PDB file of C-alpha atoms in Angstrom:
ATOM      1  CA  MET J  23      64.649 233.884 243.454  1.00  0.00           C
ATOM      2  CA  ILE J  24      66.413 236.782 245.184  1.00  0.00           C
ATOM      3  CA  GLY J  25      64.285 239.288 243.329  1.00  0.00           C
ATOM      4  CA  ASP J  26      61.175 237.442 244.502  1.00  0.00           C
ATOM      5  CA  PHE J  27      62.445 237.490 248.086  1.00  0.00           C
ATOM      6  CA  TYR J  28      63.115 241.214 247.900  1.00  0.00           C
ATOM      7  CA  ALA J  29      59.577 241.787 246.621  1.00  0.00           C
ATOM      8  CA  LEU J  30      58.133 239.732 249.492  1.00  0.00           C
ATOM      9  CA  CYS J  31      60.092 241.783 252.021  1.00  0.00           C
ATOM     10  CA  GLU J  32      58.915 245.023 250.449  1.00  0.00           C
ATOM     11  CA  ARG J  33      55.316 243.846 250.835  1.00  0.00           C
ATOM     12  CA  ALA J  34      55.831 242.484 254.348  1.00  0.00           C
ATOM     13  CA  GLN J  35      53.638 244.000 257.036  1.00  0.00           C
ATOM     14  CA  SER J  36      55.440 242.446 259.994  1.00  0.00           C
ATOM     15  CA  ILE J  37      58.644 240.762 261.094  1.00  0.00           C
ATOM     16  CA  GLU J  38      56.757 237.477 260.934  1.00  0.00           C
ATOM     17  CA  ASP J  39      56.162 238.070 257.217  1.00  0.00           C
ATOM     18  CA  VAL J  40      59.896 238.569 256.660  1.00  0.00           C
ATOM     19  CA  ALA J  41      60.649 235.435 258.682  1.00  0.00           C
ATOM     20  CA  LYS J  42      58.178 233.384 256.646  1.00  0.00           C
ATOM     21  CA  ALA J  43      59.735 234.603 253.402  1.00  0.00           C
ATOM     22  CA  LEU J  44      63.226 233.854 254.737  1.00  0.00           C
ATOM     23  CA  PHE J  45      62.325 230.312 255.779  1.00  0.00           C
ATOM     24  CA  GLU J  46      60.523 229.531 252.520  1.00  0.00           C
ATOM     25  CA  THR J  47      63.375 230.886 250.397  1.00  0.00           C
ATOM     26  CA  ALA J  48      65.941 228.961 252.434  1.00  0.00           C
ATOM     27  CA  HIS J  49      63.943 225.746 251.995  1.00  0.00           C
ATOM     28  CA  ARG J  50      63.714 226.222 248.221  1.00  0.00           C
ATOM     29  CA  THR J  51      67.460 226.838 248.139  1.00  0.00           C
ATOM     30  CA  GLY J  52      68.234 223.581 249.926  1.00  0.00           C
ATOM     31  CA  PHE J  53      68.195 224.567 253.593  1.00  0.00           C
ATOM     32  CA  PRO J  54      65.136 223.098 255.386  1.00  0.00           C
ATOM     33  CA  HIS J  55      65.928 225.011 258.565  1.00  0.00           C
ATOM     34  CA  ALA J  56      67.040 228.586 259.179  1.00  0.00           C
ATOM     35  CA  SER J  57      67.581 231.020 262.034  1.00  0.00           C
ATOM     36  CA  TYR J  58      68.037 234.764 262.239  1.00  0.00           C
ATOM     37  CA  LEU J  59      69.635 236.077 265.443  1.00  0.00           C
ATOM     38  CA  CYS J  60      69.914 239.807 266.040  1.00  0.00           C
ATOM     39  CA  GLY J  61      71.486 240.699 269.385  1.00  0.00           C
ATOM     40  CA  GLY J  62      70.847 238.545 272.427  1.00  0.00           C
ATOM     41  CA  SER J  63      71.452 234.791 272.253  1.00  0.00           C
ATOM     42  CA  PRO J  64      69.406 231.625 271.657  1.00  0.00           C
ATOM     43  CA  ALA J  65      69.132 231.278 275.444  1.00  0.00           C
ATOM     44  CA  ASN J  66      68.013 234.876 275.919  1.00  0.00           C
ATOM     45  CA  PRO J  67      66.188 235.993 272.769  1.00  0.00           C
ATOM     46  CA  ASP J  68      64.380 238.712 274.739  1.00  0.00           C
ATOM     47  CA  ALA J  69      67.677 240.618 274.735  1.00  0.00           C
ATOM     48  CA  GLY J  70      67.446 240.753 270.979  1.00  0.00           C
ATOM     49  CA  LEU J  71      65.447 238.954 268.318  1.00  0.00           C
ATOM     50  CA  LEU J  72      65.435 235.284 267.373  1.00  0.00           C
ATOM     51  CA  LEU J  73      63.526 233.954 264.373  1.00  0.00           C
ATOM     52  CA  THR J  74      63.860 230.235 263.745  1.00  0.00           C
ATOM     53  CA  ASN J  75      62.176 227.164 262.339  1.00  0.00           C
ATOM     54  CA  TYR J  76      64.727 224.718 263.740  1.00  0.00           C
ATOM     55  CA  PRO J  77      63.194 221.436 264.995  1.00  0.00           C
ATOM     56  CA  SER J  78      61.554 221.983 268.381  1.00  0.00           C
ATOM     57  CA  GLU J  79      63.298 218.877 269.742  1.00  0.00           C
ATOM     58  CA  TRP J  80      66.713 220.347 268.949  1.00  0.00           C
ATOM     59  CA  ARG J  81      65.805 223.727 270.375  1.00  0.00           C
ATOM     60  CA  GLN J  82      64.709 222.080 273.630  1.00  0.00           C
ATOM     61  CA  ARG J  83      67.875 219.983 273.784  1.00  0.00           C
ATOM     62  CA  TYR J  84      69.989 223.052 272.981  1.00  0.00           C
ATOM     63  CA  LEU J  85      68.552 224.987 275.927  1.00  0.00           C
ATOM     64  CA  GLN J  86      68.662 222.052 278.328  1.00  0.00           C
ATOM     65  CA  GLN J  87      72.352 221.468 277.636  1.00  0.00           C
ATOM     66  CA  ARG J  88      73.104 225.215 277.621  1.00  0.00           C
ATOM     67  CA  TYR J  89      74.784 224.845 274.267  1.00  0.00           C
ATOM     68  CA  HIS J  90      74.550 228.609 273.792  1.00  0.00           C
ATOM     69  CA  ARG J  91      77.609 228.819 276.045  1.00  0.00           C
ATOM     70  CA  ILE J  92      79.778 226.821 273.658  1.00  0.00           C
ATOM     71  CA  ASP J  93      78.044 227.112 270.264  1.00  0.00           C
ATOM     72  CA  PRO J  94      81.011 227.383 267.850  1.00  0.00           C
ATOM     73  CA  ILE J  95      78.916 228.613 264.932  1.00  0.00           C
ATOM     74  CA  ILE J  96      77.382 231.578 266.738  1.00  0.00           C
ATOM     75  CA  SER J  97      80.706 232.372 268.381  1.00  0.00           C
ATOM     76  CA  ARG J  98      82.506 232.491 265.045  1.00  0.00           C
ATOM     77  CA  ALA J  99      79.726 234.525 263.431  1.00  0.00           C
ATOM     78  CA  GLN J 100      80.202 237.157 266.138  1.00  0.00           C
ATOM     79  CA  ARG J 101      83.933 237.401 265.432  1.00  0.00           C
ATOM     80  CA  THR J 102      84.077 237.514 261.643  1.00  0.00           C
ATOM     81  CA  ILE J 103      82.426 239.313 258.743  1.00  0.00           C
ATOM     82  CA  ASP J 104      82.998 236.442 256.314  1.00  0.00           C
ATOM     83  CA  PRO J 105      80.301 233.820 255.638  1.00  0.00           C
ATOM     84  CA  PHE J 106      81.438 230.270 256.286  1.00  0.00           C
ATOM     85  CA  MET J 107      80.490 226.637 255.910  1.00  0.00           C
ATOM     86  CA  TRP J 108      80.129 224.834 259.216  1.00  0.00           C
ATOM     87  CA  SER J 109      82.108 221.898 257.841  1.00  0.00           C
ATOM     88  CA  ASP J 110      85.031 224.038 256.678  1.00  0.00           C
ATOM     89  CA  PRO J 111      88.213 222.330 257.965  1.00  0.00           C
ATOM     90  CA  LEU J 112      89.482 225.636 259.368  1.00  0.00           C
ATOM     91  CA  VAL J 113      86.221 226.165 261.230  1.00  0.00           C
ATOM     92  CA  ARG J 114      86.206 222.656 262.675  1.00  0.00           C
ATOM     93  CA  ALA J 115      89.890 222.853 263.593  1.00  0.00           C
ATOM     94  CA  ALA J 116      89.075 225.746 265.927  1.00  0.00           C
ATOM     95  CA  MET J 117      86.380 223.767 267.778  1.00  0.00           C
ATOM     96  CA  THR J 118      86.947 222.220 271.179  1.00  0.00           C
ATOM     97  CA  PRO J 119      86.056 218.557 271.843  1.00  0.00           C
ATOM     98  CA  LYS J 120      82.813 219.701 273.512  1.00  0.00           C
ATOM     99  CA  GLN J 121      81.908 221.808 270.505  1.00  0.00           C
ATOM    100  CA  LEU J 122      82.638 218.956 268.120  1.00  0.00           C
ATOM    101  CA  ARG J 123      80.383 216.680 270.158  1.00  0.00           C
ATOM    102  CA  MET J 124      77.631 219.293 270.028  1.00  0.00           C
ATOM    103  CA  MET J 125      77.927 219.482 266.241  1.00  0.00           C
ATOM    104  CA  GLU J 126      77.811 215.682 265.968  1.00  0.00           C
ATOM    105  CA  GLU J 127      74.690 215.603 268.119  1.00  0.00           C
ATOM    106  CA  ALA J 128      73.085 218.251 265.908  1.00  0.00           C
ATOM    107  CA  LYS J 129      73.360 215.835 262.991  1.00  0.00           C
ATOM    108  CA  THR J 130      70.892 213.495 264.702  1.00  0.00           C
ATOM    109  CA  PHE J 131      68.366 216.349 264.557  1.00  0.00           C
ATOM    110  CA  ARG J 132      69.128 217.018 260.854  1.00  0.00           C
ATOM    111  CA  VAL J 133      70.812 220.371 261.542  1.00  0.00           C
ATOM    112  CA  GLY J 134      74.454 219.315 261.685  1.00  0.00           C
ATOM    113  CA  HIS J 135      75.591 220.913 258.443  1.00  0.00           C
ATOM    114  CA  GLY J 136      75.059 224.405 257.166  1.00  0.00           C
ATOM    115  CA  TYR J 137      76.143 227.892 256.242  1.00  0.00           C
ATOM    116  CA  ALA J 138      76.437 231.013 258.406  1.00  0.00           C
ATOM    117  CA  VAL J 139      76.184 234.631 257.260  1.00  0.00           C
ATOM    118  CA  PRO J 140      77.443 237.223 259.783  1.00  0.00           C
ATOM    119  CA  LEU J 141      75.762 240.614 259.474  1.00  0.00           C
ATOM    120  CA  HIS J 142      77.751 243.356 261.171  1.00  0.00           C
ATOM    121  CA  SER J 143      77.789 247.125 260.867  1.00  0.00           C
ATOM    122  CA  SER J 144      78.682 250.110 263.008  1.00  0.00           C
ATOM    123  CA  MET J 145      75.148 251.490 263.053  1.00  0.00           C
ATOM    124  CA  GLN J 146      73.005 248.397 263.469  1.00  0.00           C
ATOM    125  CA  VAL J 147      72.731 245.674 266.053  1.00  0.00           C
ATOM    126  CA  GLY J 148      75.007 242.771 265.109  1.00  0.00           C
ATOM    127  CA  ALA J 149      73.180 239.815 263.628  1.00  0.00           C
ATOM    128  CA  ALA J 150      73.654 236.598 261.699  1.00  0.00           C
ATOM    129  CA  CYS J 151      71.668 234.126 259.641  1.00  0.00           C
ATOM    130  CA  PHE J 152      72.204 230.389 259.969  1.00  0.00           C
ATOM    131  CA  PHE J 153      71.028 227.909 257.344  1.00  0.00           C
ATOM    132  CA  ALA J 154      70.985 224.243 258.318  1.00  0.00           C
ATOM    133  CA  SER J 155      70.781 220.985 256.415  1.00  0.00           C
ATOM    134  CA  GLU J 156      71.259 217.306 257.118  1.00  0.00           C
ATOM    135  CA  HIS J 157      73.536 217.064 254.086  1.00  0.00           C
ATOM    136  CA  ASN J 158      77.007 218.489 253.570  1.00  0.00           C
ATOM    137  CA  ASP J 159      76.924 218.626 249.763  1.00  0.00           C
ATOM    138  CA  ILE J 160      75.621 222.198 249.658  1.00  0.00           C
ATOM    139  CA  PRO J 161      75.984 223.832 246.208  1.00  0.00           C
ATOM    140  CA  PRO J 162      78.039 227.063 246.174  1.00  0.00           C
ATOM    141  CA  VAL J 163      75.198 228.838 244.356  1.00  0.00           C
ATOM    142  CA  SER J 164      72.913 228.140 247.325  1.00  0.00           C
ATOM    143  CA  CYS J 165      75.418 229.795 249.649  1.00  0.00           C
ATOM    144  CA  LYS J 166      75.705 232.855 247.439  1.00  0.00           C
ATOM    145  CA  THR J 167      71.944 233.155 247.205  1.00  0.00           C
ATOM    146  CA  MET J 168      71.453 232.979 250.964  1.00  0.00           C
ATOM    147  CA  GLN J 169      74.172 235.545 251.638  1.00  0.00           C
ATOM    148  CA  ARG J 170      72.265 238.093 249.582  1.00  0.00           C
ATOM    149  CA  VAL J 171      68.943 237.028 251.074  1.00  0.00           C
ATOM    150  CA  SER J 172      70.385 237.444 254.588  1.00  0.00           C
ATOM    151  CA  VAL J 173      71.422 241.040 254.004  1.00  0.00           C
ATOM    152  CA  ILE J 174      67.999 241.936 252.603  1.00  0.00           C
ATOM    153  CA  ALA J 175      66.198 240.218 255.485  1.00  0.00           C
ATOM    154  CA  HIS J 176      68.390 241.956 258.077  1.00  0.00           C
ATOM    155  CA  GLU J 177      67.698 245.403 256.680  1.00  0.00           C
ATOM    156  CA  HIS J 178      63.941 244.846 256.605  1.00  0.00           C
ATOM    157  CA  VAL J 179      63.853 243.349 260.094  1.00  0.00           C
ATOM    158  CA  CYS J 180      65.880 246.238 261.506  1.00  0.00           C
ATOM    159  CA  ARG J 181      63.615 248.710 259.796  1.00  0.00           C
ATOM    160  CA  MET J 182      60.490 247.102 261.236  1.00  0.00           C
ATOM    161  CA  ALA J 183      61.825 246.342 264.694  1.00  0.00           C
ATOM    162  CA  ARG J 184      63.551 249.719 264.996  1.00  0.00           C
ATOM    163  CA  LEU J 185      66.651 248.062 266.327  1.00  0.00           C
ATOM    164  CA  SER J 186      68.885 250.713 264.818  1.00  0.00           C
ATOM    165  CA  LYS J 187      70.911 252.631 267.369  1.00  0.00           C
ATOM    166  CA  GLY J 188      69.361 256.033 266.830  1.00  0.00           C
ATOM    167  CA  ARG J 189      69.803 255.590 263.131  1.00  0.00           C
ATOM    168  CA  GLY J 190      66.642 257.206 261.859  1.00  0.00           C
ATOM    169  CA  GLU J 191      66.662 257.614 258.095  1.00  0.00           C
ATOM    170  CA  THR J 192      69.327 255.902 256.018  1.00  0.00           C
ATOM    171  CA  PRO J 193      72.190 258.361 255.332  1.00  0.00           C
ATOM    172  CA  GLN J 194      72.153 259.743 251.800  1.00  0.00           C
ATOM    173  CA  LEU J 195      75.005 258.941 249.441  1.00  0.00           C
ATOM    174  CA  SER J 196      76.672 261.531 247.244  1.00  0.00           C
ATOM    175  CA  ALA J 197      76.130 261.457 243.486  1.00  0.00           C
ATOM    176  CA  ARG J 198      79.619 259.992 242.916  1.00  0.00           C
ATOM    177  CA  GLU J 199      79.115 257.344 245.579  1.00  0.00           C
ATOM    178  CA  ARG J 200      75.815 256.319 244.008  1.00  0.00           C
ATOM    179  CA  ALA J 201      77.368 256.187 240.538  1.00  0.00           C
ATOM    180  CA  CYS J 202      80.258 253.993 241.677  1.00  0.00           C
ATOM    181  CA  LEU J 203      77.991 251.719 243.690  1.00  0.00           C
ATOM    182  CA  SER J 204      75.545 251.390 240.804  1.00  0.00           C
ATOM    183  CA  LEU J 205      78.297 250.261 238.422  1.00  0.00           C
ATOM    184  CA  HIS J 206      79.649 247.958 241.122  1.00  0.00           C
ATOM    185  CA  ALA J 207      76.178 246.392 241.250  1.00  0.00           C
ATOM    186  CA  GLN J 208      76.416 245.659 237.528  1.00  0.00           C
ATOM    187  CA  GLY J 209      79.527 243.586 238.121  1.00  0.00           C
ATOM    188  CA  LEU J 210      82.169 246.098 237.042  1.00  0.00           C
ATOM    189  CA  GLY J 211      85.522 245.999 238.802  1.00  0.00           C
ATOM    190  CA  ASP J 212      87.112 249.084 240.313  1.00  0.00           C
ATOM    191  CA  ALA J 213      89.283 249.700 237.243  1.00  0.00           C
ATOM    192  CA  GLU J 214      86.299 249.364 234.880  1.00  0.00           C
ATOM    193  CA  ILE J 215      84.288 251.783 237.018  1.00  0.00           C
ATOM    194  CA  GLY J 216      87.176 254.234 236.802  1.00  0.00           C
ATOM    195  CA  ARG J 217      87.316 254.009 233.004  1.00  0.00           C
ATOM    196  CA  THR J 218      83.538 254.395 232.720  1.00  0.00           C
ATOM    197  CA  LEU J 219      83.370 257.443 234.992  1.00  0.00           C
ATOM    198  CA  ARG J 220      86.817 258.751 233.995  1.00  0.00           C
ATOM    199  CA  LEU J 221      88.074 258.570 237.543  1.00  0.00           C
ATOM    200  CA  ARG J 222      91.380 257.397 238.950  1.00  0.00           C
ATOM    201  CA  LEU J 223      91.391 253.944 240.520  1.00  0.00           C
ATOM    202  CA  ALA J 224      92.184 255.395 243.950  1.00  0.00           C
ATOM    203  CA  THR J 225      89.251 257.792 243.607  1.00  0.00           C
ATOM    204  CA  VAL J 226      86.838 254.967 242.773  1.00  0.00           C
ATOM    205  CA  ARG J 227      87.981 252.986 245.784  1.00  0.00           C
ATOM    206  CA  ARG J 228      87.662 256.037 247.996  1.00  0.00           C
ATOM    207  CA  HIS J 229      84.080 256.650 246.852  1.00  0.00           C
ATOM    208  CA  LEU J 230      83.124 253.012 247.437  1.00  0.00           C
ATOM    209  CA  ASP J 231      84.733 253.018 250.871  1.00  0.00           C
ATOM    210  CA  GLN J 232      83.018 256.295 251.735  1.00  0.00           C
ATOM    211  CA  ALA J 233      79.675 254.831 250.653  1.00  0.00           C
ATOM    212  CA  ARG J 234      80.225 251.833 252.901  1.00  0.00           C
ATOM    213  CA  LEU J 235      81.252 253.980 255.870  1.00  0.00           C
ATOM    214  CA  ARG J 236      78.449 256.477 255.341  1.00  0.00           C
ATOM    215  CA  LEU J 237      75.879 253.675 255.394  1.00  0.00           C
ATOM    216  CA  GLY J 238      77.557 252.162 258.431  1.00  0.00           C
ATOM    217  CA  VAL J 239      78.100 248.685 257.024  1.00  0.00           C
ATOM    218  CA  ALA J 240      81.063 246.335 256.937  1.00  0.00           C
ATOM    219  CA  THR J 241      81.169 245.300 253.271  1.00  0.00           C
ATOM    220  CA  ARG J 242      80.405 246.629 249.801  1.00  0.00           C
ATOM    221  CA  GLN J 243      77.762 243.926 249.426  1.00  0.00           C
ATOM    222  CA  GLU J 244      75.872 245.264 252.435  1.00  0.00           C
ATOM    223  CA  ALA J 245      76.260 248.830 251.179  1.00  0.00           C
ATOM    224  CA  LEU J 246      74.848 247.777 247.827  1.00  0.00           C
ATOM    225  CA  VAL J 247      71.770 246.133 249.299  1.00  0.00           C
ATOM    226  CA  LEU J 248      71.173 248.962 251.785  1.00  0.00           C
ATOM    227  CA  ALA J 249      71.391 251.544 248.994  1.00  0.00           C
ATOM    228  CA  LEU J 250      68.903 249.482 247.001  1.00  0.00           C
ATOM    229  CA  VAL J 251      66.496 249.044 249.912  1.00  0.00           C
ATOM    230  CA  SER J 252      66.639 252.770 250.724  1.00  0.00           C
ATOM    231  CA  ARG J 253      65.982 253.502 247.027  1.00  0.00           C
ATOM    232  CA  GLN J 254      69.158 255.486 246.446  1.00  0.00           C
ATOM    233  CA  LEU J 255      70.098 253.737 243.211  1.00  0.00           C
ATOM    234  CA  ASP J 256      68.604 255.016 239.970  1.00  0.00           C
ATOM    235  CA  HIS J 257      67.777 251.488 238.882  1.00  0.00           C
ATOM    236  CA  ARG J 258      67.468 248.016 240.355  1.00  0.00           C
ATOM    237  CA  PRO J 259      70.208 245.857 238.885  1.00  0.00           C
ATOM    238  CA  PRO J 260      69.614 242.121 238.682  1.00  0.00           C
ATOM    239  CA  PHE J 261      70.549 240.532 241.977  1.00  0.00           C
ATOM    240  CA  ALA J 262      72.162 237.717 240.032  1.00  0.00           C
ATOM    241  CA  VAL J 263      75.141 239.920 239.191  1.00  0.00           C
ATOM    242  CA  PHE J 264      75.708 241.336 242.672  1.00  0.00           C
ATOM    243  CA  PRO J 265      79.418 240.983 243.462  1.00  0.00           C
ATOM    244  CA  ILE J 266      79.907 238.562 246.323  1.00  0.00           C
ATOM    245  CA  GLY J 267      83.636 238.254 246.882  1.00  0.00           C
ATOM    246  CA  ASN J 268      85.274 235.038 247.992  1.00  0.00           C
ATOM    247  CA  ILE J 269      83.014 232.480 249.642  1.00  0.00           C
ATOM    248  CA  SER J 270      84.300 229.180 250.943  1.00  0.00           C
ATOM    249  CA  CYS J 271      81.695 226.616 249.982  1.00  0.00           C
TER     250      CYS J 271
END
């Protein structure tokens, strides 16, 4: 599924094409509704970019009640790099009574449960993807799939919308950085990469960190996808083995 989504994004001629692919993939994965927010806010999308297929009734209610001022999901996505379930006890514990009431009201519009994927980097406008459902029994595999899909969608949208802050072409990785990242894509741990390339563990970690910093992204996962999208890897490893890290689902 992720490979199909990547292919759709590569063929996309507009941001609308990417949005359509994102919404369709999210629906097939178990999320009937999705939003992509890059800069700005739901109340002021002109300051950035908002792509959404949320129910029009909820969007109208959201604006009327000025929920953008208290939205706990967007607020958390702006403060963390880790994806999260909206129903996570730690997430809900941080909500105010007003925020909890907003989330309860969202359930009546079938968007009260979901998964958020923050997308931050030092060289791109901050963004996030939000995937909503009326059910809370969301399979972990669906969350992992949509995290990868989110990163791919963000890179293609930024490329098309030219939202990069003077970024121009994607910075080129060194040969060692590409080699380490390529093996990382195949699911090898840092120690295994070191044995394969005959490098010390500290050297492997340094190359992976340098690759991440050079590409201006927050995580190895984002570096991996950006290197793939910019065609800096010698091959295209199966997305199914992309390392994801710890995800609370």
